[in-house]
Amino acid sequence: MPPHIVVFGSLNMDLVIQAPRHPRPGETLTGGPFRTIPGGKGANQAVAAARMGGQVTMIGAVGADGFGDELIANLAAAGVDTSRIDRSPEATGLALITVSESGENTIVLAPGANGTVSARTAWENEDVIAAADALLLQLEVPLSAVLAAVQIAGRHRVPVILNPAPARPLPVELLHHVSYLIPNEHEAALLAGLPTGAGEEATRAAAALREMGVGQVVVTLGERGALVYDVPGTSESAWHVASFPVQAVDTTAAGDAFLAAFAVALTEGKPPAEAARWGCAAGALACTVLGAQPSLPTRAAVEEMMHKEPVVLLTSLAPAGKMRNVCMLRETHG
Ligand code: RIB
């Protein structure tokens, strides 16, 4: 039986232009062609989890408009159950995205229908959340809705995996319900009230977040891989999981691909450091194609990437963030 993954969150139509670089304030640049591409952190995670082999249900809202139709059709084509997506009187959420030649993006959101997702939406879907093997969330819908969804998950002992993006301070009552918090370095530092920087700061931020009541913390480090903090059953404080080198075309949705692959691997019983390796492979592959949902890899592509480098480099970090030793583990593929 594939794991049942429920995603509670946003759906956006991404309005994308590639440009040689990002414009400065007041500057006009000429870019490439304009594209509309299905996106939204929630919908991206749902599509990614389905392509990784999960049985996925999406909870969220789109407008009663053409973009809403397109987003639902794209999710359905990936095999996601879309029956829990509301049609709101607000317009479908939009994301204005500029992608530079180096593959980096800037994003401005118009939440639209995502803003109508509420605590009531969560309670109306208690049955599907209760039956999940994991609940995946992000922060593109109102915090009150996110809080209700994680409380419902807690009530039914469903593991909660939260990507705290876009970054914003979070109440401790929410963090207490999070089994796995998966921020990037910037988000980790903001949540922990610390400066961002190299691996050491990520370790410190992860430690602070654990102190605030989060179950486990996995900090994504972009092309440097991921930091898995405080792995139960080991004496180590943190593991650094190496990533896969790729030629980045567009980093949009790399974090969503990581989270979904991590969630599927974890719910299949893989330990967190190995699940993070799946996440790194999915995230790296998502950077090689323009756009959010078109770039999300299949399980076969992720497995092929990991087979190319079957030996995993796990670097154990001492509590102070200093590298202590390096061990090589042979990857297992289920
Ligand atoms: O994580 C990438 C996503 O962020 C984009 O698809 C865009 O819609 C924004 O929500």
PDB file of C-alpha atoms in Angstrom, residues 17-225:
ATOM      1  CA  ILE A  17       9.411  35.335 -17.093  1.00  0.00           C
ATOM      2  CA  GLN A  18      13.086  34.402 -17.414  1.00  0.00           C
ATOM      3  CA  ALA A  19      15.434  37.401 -17.419  1.00  0.00           C
ATOM      4  CA  PRO A  20      19.215  37.799 -17.651  1.00  0.00           C
ATOM      5  CA  ARG A  21      19.185  38.956 -14.023  1.00  0.00           C
ATOM      6  CA  HIS A  22      16.772  40.371 -11.446  1.00  0.00           C
ATOM      7  CA  PRO A  23      15.786  44.023 -11.996  1.00  0.00           C
ATOM      8  CA  ARG A  24      16.830  46.665  -9.493  1.00  0.00           C
ATOM      9  CA  PRO A  25      14.093  48.867  -7.943  1.00  0.00           C
ATOM     10  CA  GLY A  26      12.894  51.304 -10.631  1.00  0.00           C
ATOM     11  CA  GLU A  27      14.547  49.351 -13.461  1.00  0.00           C
ATOM     12  CA  THR A  28      12.823  47.752 -16.488  1.00  0.00           C
ATOM     13  CA  LEU A  29      14.408  44.681 -18.079  1.00  0.00           C
ATOM     14  CA  THR A  30      13.473  42.765 -21.216  1.00  0.00           C
ATOM     15  CA  GLY A  31      13.167  39.037 -20.597  1.00  0.00           C
ATOM     16  CA  GLY A  32      12.132  35.908 -22.435  1.00  0.00           C
ATOM     17  CA  PRO A  33       8.581  34.717 -23.234  1.00  0.00           C
ATOM     18  CA  PHE A  34       5.795  34.887 -20.637  1.00  0.00           C
ATOM     19  CA  ARG A  35       4.520  31.546 -19.355  1.00  0.00           C
ATOM     20  CA  THR A  36       1.713  30.419 -17.039  1.00  0.00           C
ATOM     21  CA  ILE A  37       2.837  27.345 -15.092  1.00  0.00           C
ATOM     22  CA  PRO A  38       0.931  25.441 -12.364  1.00  0.00           C
ATOM     23  CA  GLY A  39       2.443  26.079  -8.938  1.00  0.00           C
ATOM     24  CA  GLY A  40       1.753  26.970  -5.324  1.00  0.00           C
ATOM     25  CA  LYS A  41       3.766  25.358  -2.552  1.00  0.00           C
ATOM     26  CA  GLY A  42       0.899  23.089  -1.464  1.00  0.00           C
ATOM     27  CA  ALA A  43      -0.018  21.906  -4.952  1.00  0.00           C
ATOM     28  CA  ASN A  44       3.667  21.439  -5.826  1.00  0.00           C
ATOM     29  CA  GLN A  45       4.129  19.209  -2.784  1.00  0.00           C
ATOM     30  CA  ALA A  46       1.006  17.229  -3.709  1.00  0.00           C
ATOM     31  CA  VAL A  47       2.174  16.641  -7.302  1.00  0.00           C
ATOM     32  CA  ALA A  48       5.713  15.796  -6.138  1.00  0.00           C
ATOM     33  CA  ALA A  49       4.470  13.297  -3.538  1.00  0.00           C
ATOM     34  CA  ALA A  50       2.210  11.629  -6.130  1.00  0.00           C
ATOM     35  CA  ARG A  51       5.093  11.359  -8.634  1.00  0.00           C
ATOM     36  CA  MET A  52       7.166   9.794  -5.837  1.00  0.00           C
ATOM     37  CA  GLY A  53       4.518   7.065  -5.473  1.00  0.00           C
ATOM     38  CA  GLY A  54       2.329   8.429  -2.666  1.00  0.00           C
ATOM     39  CA  GLN A  55      -1.461   8.270  -2.589  1.00  0.00           C
ATOM     40  CA  VAL A  56      -2.160  11.977  -2.220  1.00  0.00           C
ATOM     41  CA  THR A  57      -5.153  14.125  -1.223  1.00  0.00           C
ATOM     42  CA  MET A  58      -4.960  17.924  -1.558  1.00  0.00           C
ATOM     43  CA  ILE A  59      -6.953  20.255   0.720  1.00  0.00           C
ATOM     44  CA  GLY A  60      -7.113  23.918  -0.341  1.00  0.00           C
ATOM     45  CA  ALA A  61      -9.021  26.417  -2.475  1.00  0.00           C
ATOM     46  CA  VAL A  62      -8.957  27.914  -5.968  1.00  0.00           C
ATOM     47  CA  GLY A  63     -11.234  30.466  -7.624  1.00  0.00           C
ATOM     48  CA  ALA A  64     -14.156  29.639  -9.928  1.00  0.00           C
ATOM     49  CA  ASP A  65     -12.005  30.651 -12.905  1.00  0.00           C
ATOM     50  CA  GLY A  66      -9.910  29.154 -15.708  1.00  0.00           C
ATOM     51  CA  PHE A  67      -6.683  29.108 -13.682  1.00  0.00           C
ATOM     52  CA  GLY A  68      -8.519  27.166 -10.972  1.00  0.00           C
ATOM     53  CA  ASP A  69      -9.724  24.623 -13.564  1.00  0.00           C
ATOM     54  CA  GLU A  70      -6.199  24.257 -14.926  1.00  0.00           C
ATOM     55  CA  LEU A  71      -4.624  23.739 -11.484  1.00  0.00           C
ATOM     56  CA  ILE A  72      -7.169  21.080 -10.536  1.00  0.00           C
ATOM     57  CA  ALA A  73      -6.742  19.312 -13.891  1.00  0.00           C
ATOM     58  CA  ASN A  74      -2.954  19.284 -13.459  1.00  0.00           C
ATOM     59  CA  LEU A  75      -3.229  17.775  -9.967  1.00  0.00           C
ATOM     60  CA  ALA A  76      -5.707  15.167 -11.190  1.00  0.00           C
ATOM     61  CA  ALA A  77      -3.398  14.252 -14.095  1.00  0.00           C
ATOM     62  CA  ALA A  78      -0.660  13.548 -11.537  1.00  0.00           C
ATOM     63  CA  GLY A  79      -3.056  11.219  -9.682  1.00  0.00           C
ATOM     64  CA  VAL A  80      -3.878  13.556  -6.770  1.00  0.00           C
ATOM     65  CA  ASP A  81      -7.366  13.365  -5.193  1.00  0.00           C
ATOM     66  CA  THR A  82      -8.766  16.869  -5.808  1.00  0.00           C
ATOM     67  CA  SER A  83     -12.235  16.298  -4.257  1.00  0.00           C
ATOM     68  CA  ARG A  84     -11.265  18.338  -1.134  1.00  0.00           C
ATOM     69  CA  ILE A  85     -10.330  21.501  -3.055  1.00  0.00           C
ATOM     70  CA  ASP A  86     -12.936  24.267  -2.575  1.00  0.00           C
ATOM     71  CA  ARG A  87     -14.002  26.720  -5.301  1.00  0.00           C
ATOM     72  CA  SER A  88     -13.844  30.157  -3.666  1.00  0.00           C
ATOM     73  CA  PRO A  89     -15.540  33.423  -4.745  1.00  0.00           C
ATOM     74  CA  GLU A  90     -11.999  34.910  -4.683  1.00  0.00           C
ATOM     75  CA  ALA A  91      -9.755  34.576  -7.745  1.00  0.00           C
ATOM     76  CA  THR A  92      -7.201  31.744  -7.925  1.00  0.00           C
ATOM     77  CA  GLY A  93      -3.895  32.567  -6.198  1.00  0.00           C
ATOM     78  CA  LEU A  94      -1.190  34.041  -8.435  1.00  0.00           C
ATOM     79  CA  ALA A  95       2.602  34.096  -8.143  1.00  0.00           C
ATOM     80  CA  LEU A  96       4.605  36.616 -10.161  1.00  0.00           C
ATOM     81  CA  ILE A  97       7.986  34.945 -10.729  1.00  0.00           C
ATOM     82  CA  THR A  98      11.197  36.246 -12.283  1.00  0.00           C
ATOM     83  CA  VAL A  99      13.882  33.623 -12.948  1.00  0.00           C
ATOM     84  CA  SER A 100      17.433  34.824 -13.556  1.00  0.00           C
ATOM     85  CA  GLU A 101      20.040  33.157 -15.794  1.00  0.00           C
ATOM     86  CA  SER A 102      21.635  31.594 -12.713  1.00  0.00           C
ATOM     87  CA  GLY A 103      18.290  29.868 -11.968  1.00  0.00           C
ATOM     88  CA  GLU A 104      17.441  31.942  -8.888  1.00  0.00           C
ATOM     89  CA  ASN A 105      13.927  33.322  -8.547  1.00  0.00           C
ATOM     90  CA  THR A 106      12.050  36.186  -6.929  1.00  0.00           C
ATOM     91  CA  ILE A 107       8.354  35.642  -6.175  1.00  0.00           C
ATOM     92  CA  VAL A 108       5.495  38.005  -5.322  1.00  0.00           C
ATOM     93  CA  LEU A 109       2.200  36.375  -4.314  1.00  0.00           C
ATOM     94  CA  ALA A 110      -1.430  37.449  -4.646  1.00  0.00           C
ATOM     95  CA  PRO A 111      -3.026  34.850  -2.310  1.00  0.00           C
ATOM     96  CA  GLY A 112      -6.607  35.203  -3.620  1.00  0.00           C
ATOM     97  CA  ALA A 113      -8.536  32.000  -2.893  1.00  0.00           C
ATOM     98  CA  ASN A 114      -5.706  30.677  -0.676  1.00  0.00           C
ATOM     99  CA  GLY A 115      -6.682  33.392   1.805  1.00  0.00           C
ATOM    100  CA  THR A 116     -10.148  31.847   2.175  1.00  0.00           C
ATOM    101  CA  VAL A 117      -8.758  28.549   3.522  1.00  0.00           C
ATOM    102  CA  SER A 118      -9.727  28.576   7.201  1.00  0.00           C
ATOM    103  CA  ALA A 119      -9.842  26.570  10.412  1.00  0.00           C
ATOM    104  CA  ARG A 120     -13.293  25.529   9.248  1.00  0.00           C
ATOM    105  CA  THR A 121     -11.742  24.059   6.058  1.00  0.00           C
ATOM    106  CA  ALA A 122      -9.466  21.974   8.270  1.00  0.00           C
ATOM    107  CA  TRP A 123     -12.318  20.714  10.491  1.00  0.00           C
ATOM    108  CA  GLU A 124     -14.474  19.911   7.446  1.00  0.00           C
ATOM    109  CA  ASN A 125     -11.647  17.622   6.308  1.00  0.00           C
ATOM    110  CA  GLU A 126     -10.910  16.002   9.681  1.00  0.00           C
ATOM    111  CA  ASP A 127     -11.791  12.552   8.284  1.00  0.00           C
ATOM    112  CA  VAL A 128      -9.139  12.672   5.548  1.00  0.00           C
ATOM    113  CA  ILE A 129      -6.474  14.218   7.839  1.00  0.00           C
ATOM    114  CA  ALA A 130      -7.180  11.529  10.463  1.00  0.00           C
ATOM    115  CA  ALA A 131      -6.624   8.763   7.880  1.00  0.00           C
ATOM    116  CA  ALA A 132      -3.270  10.140   6.627  1.00  0.00           C
ATOM    117  CA  ASP A 133       0.185   8.633   7.137  1.00  0.00           C
ATOM    118  CA  ALA A 134       1.553  12.208   7.106  1.00  0.00           C
ATOM    119  CA  LEU A 135       0.154  15.743   6.854  1.00  0.00           C
ATOM    120  CA  LEU A 136       2.225  18.215   4.786  1.00  0.00           C
ATOM    121  CA  LEU A 137       1.820  21.967   5.236  1.00  0.00           C
ATOM    122  CA  GLN A 138       3.365  25.309   4.233  1.00  0.00           C
ATOM    123  CA  LEU A 139       2.505  28.912   5.154  1.00  0.00           C
ATOM    124  CA  GLU A 140       0.725  30.286   2.053  1.00  0.00           C
ATOM    125  CA  VAL A 141      -2.712  29.904   3.692  1.00  0.00           C
ATOM    126  CA  PRO A 142      -3.793  31.716   6.901  1.00  0.00           C
ATOM    127  CA  LEU A 143      -1.986  30.689  10.083  1.00  0.00           C
ATOM    128  CA  SER A 144      -5.291  29.990  11.875  1.00  0.00           C
ATOM    129  CA  ALA A 145      -6.041  27.325   9.243  1.00  0.00           C
ATOM    130  CA  VAL A 146      -2.555  25.793   9.550  1.00  0.00           C
ATOM    131  CA  LEU A 147      -2.908  25.705  13.335  1.00  0.00           C
ATOM    132  CA  ALA A 148      -6.292  23.951  13.164  1.00  0.00           C
ATOM    133  CA  ALA A 149      -4.952  21.384  10.687  1.00  0.00           C
ATOM    134  CA  VAL A 150      -1.949  20.501  12.878  1.00  0.00           C
ATOM    135  CA  GLN A 151      -4.183  20.303  15.963  1.00  0.00           C
ATOM    136  CA  ILE A 152      -6.426  17.825  14.127  1.00  0.00           C
ATOM    137  CA  ALA A 153      -3.350  15.824  13.090  1.00  0.00           C
ATOM    138  CA  GLY A 154      -2.160  15.821  16.722  1.00  0.00           C
ATOM    139  CA  ARG A 155      -5.545  14.589  17.893  1.00  0.00           C
ATOM    140  CA  HIS A 156      -5.269  11.608  15.510  1.00  0.00           C
ATOM    141  CA  ARG A 157      -1.503  11.036  15.997  1.00  0.00           C
ATOM    142  CA  VAL A 158      -0.754  11.835  12.361  1.00  0.00           C
ATOM    143  CA  PRO A 159       2.871  12.998  11.789  1.00  0.00           C
ATOM    144  CA  VAL A 160       3.068  16.655  10.703  1.00  0.00           C
ATOM    145  CA  ILE A 161       5.719  17.837   8.211  1.00  0.00           C
ATOM    146  CA  LEU A 162       5.837  21.630   7.924  1.00  0.00           C
ATOM    147  CA  ASN A 163       7.729  23.735   5.397  1.00  0.00           C
ATOM    148  CA  PRO A 164       7.689  27.191   7.107  1.00  0.00           C
ATOM    149  CA  ALA A 165       7.585  29.185   3.857  1.00  0.00           C
ATOM    150  CA  PRO A 166       7.052  32.031   3.210  1.00  0.00           C
ATOM    151  CA  ALA A 167       8.999  32.672   6.417  1.00  0.00           C
ATOM    152  CA  ARG A 168       7.166  34.251   9.334  1.00  0.00           C
ATOM    153  CA  PRO A 169       7.388  33.908  13.111  1.00  0.00           C
ATOM    154  CA  LEU A 170       5.316  30.975  14.380  1.00  0.00           C
ATOM    155  CA  PRO A 171       3.523  30.502  17.711  1.00  0.00           C
ATOM    156  CA  VAL A 172       4.952  27.861  20.032  1.00  0.00           C
ATOM    157  CA  GLU A 173       1.562  26.093  20.143  1.00  0.00           C
ATOM    158  CA  LEU A 174       1.973  25.402  16.416  1.00  0.00           C
ATOM    159  CA  LEU A 175       5.624  24.325  16.644  1.00  0.00           C
ATOM    160  CA  HIS A 176       4.700  21.818  19.401  1.00  0.00           C
ATOM    161  CA  HIS A 177       2.544  19.915  16.915  1.00  0.00           C
ATOM    162  CA  VAL A 178       5.263  19.688  14.241  1.00  0.00           C
ATOM    163  CA  SER A 179       6.968  16.289  13.924  1.00  0.00           C
ATOM    164  CA  TYR A 180       9.400  17.435  11.186  1.00  0.00           C
ATOM    165  CA  LEU A 181      10.109  21.089  10.492  1.00  0.00           C
ATOM    166  CA  ILE A 182      11.836  21.576   7.102  1.00  0.00           C
ATOM    167  CA  PRO A 183      13.005  25.187   6.686  1.00  0.00           C
ATOM    168  CA  ASN A 184      15.762  26.520   4.458  1.00  0.00           C
ATOM    169  CA  GLU A 185      18.618  28.345   6.185  1.00  0.00           C
ATOM    170  CA  HIS A 186      16.927  31.737   5.987  1.00  0.00           C
ATOM    171  CA  GLU A 187      13.644  30.414   7.396  1.00  0.00           C
ATOM    172  CA  ALA A 188      15.432  28.455  10.149  1.00  0.00           C
ATOM    173  CA  ALA A 189      17.332  31.545  11.277  1.00  0.00           C
ATOM    174  CA  LEU A 190      14.233  33.750  11.205  1.00  0.00           C
ATOM    175  CA  LEU A 191      12.193  31.273  13.251  1.00  0.00           C
ATOM    176  CA  ALA A 192      15.013  30.807  15.747  1.00  0.00           C
ATOM    177  CA  GLY A 193      15.840  34.538  15.923  1.00  0.00           C
ATOM    178  CA  LEU A 194      19.444  33.953  14.755  1.00  0.00           C
ATOM    179  CA  PRO A 195      21.638  35.258  11.907  1.00  0.00           C
ATOM    180  CA  THR A 196      21.936  33.116   8.758  1.00  0.00           C
ATOM    181  CA  GLY A 197      25.271  31.849   7.414  1.00  0.00           C
ATOM    182  CA  ALA A 198      27.258  28.646   7.029  1.00  0.00           C
ATOM    183  CA  GLY A 199      26.448  25.154   8.341  1.00  0.00           C
ATOM    184  CA  GLU A 200      27.299  26.114  11.918  1.00  0.00           C
ATOM    185  CA  GLU A 201      24.479  28.667  12.052  1.00  0.00           C
ATOM    186  CA  ALA A 202      22.064  26.157  10.564  1.00  0.00           C
ATOM    187  CA  THR A 203      22.982  23.706  13.338  1.00  0.00           C
ATOM    188  CA  ARG A 204      22.493  26.392  15.969  1.00  0.00           C
ATOM    189  CA  ALA A 205      19.135  27.420  14.500  1.00  0.00           C
ATOM    190  CA  ALA A 206      18.030  23.766  14.397  1.00  0.00           C
ATOM    191  CA  ALA A 207      19.032  23.328  18.063  1.00  0.00           C
ATOM    192  CA  ALA A 208      17.063  26.452  19.022  1.00  0.00           C
ATOM    193  CA  LEU A 209      14.006  25.199  17.130  1.00  0.00           C
ATOM    194  CA  ARG A 210      14.203  21.846  18.928  1.00  0.00           C
ATOM    195  CA  GLU A 211      14.270  23.778  22.205  1.00  0.00           C
ATOM    196  CA  MET A 212      11.081  25.554  21.077  1.00  0.00           C
ATOM    197  CA  GLY A 213       9.295  22.192  20.930  1.00  0.00           C
ATOM    198  CA  VAL A 214       9.643  20.968  17.326  1.00  0.00           C
ATOM    199  CA  GLY A 215      10.007  17.180  16.946  1.00  0.00           C
ATOM    200  CA  GLN A 216      12.905  17.056  14.461  1.00  0.00           C
ATOM    201  CA  VAL A 217      14.477  19.688  12.236  1.00  0.00           C
ATOM    202  CA  VAL A 218      15.834  19.214   8.703  1.00  0.00           C
ATOM    203  CA  VAL A 219      17.409  22.370   7.251  1.00  0.00           C
ATOM    204  CA  THR A 220      17.698  22.419   3.462  1.00  0.00           C
ATOM    205  CA  LEU A 221      20.990  23.972   2.324  1.00  0.00           C
ATOM    206  CA  GLY A 222      20.401  24.285  -1.427  1.00  0.00           C
ATOM    207  CA  GLU A 223      23.329  22.968  -3.459  1.00  0.00           C
ATOM    208  CA  ARG A 224      25.082  22.038  -0.170  1.00  0.00           C
ATOM    209  CA  GLY A 225      22.457  19.388   0.665  1.00  0.00           C
TER     210      GLY A 225
END
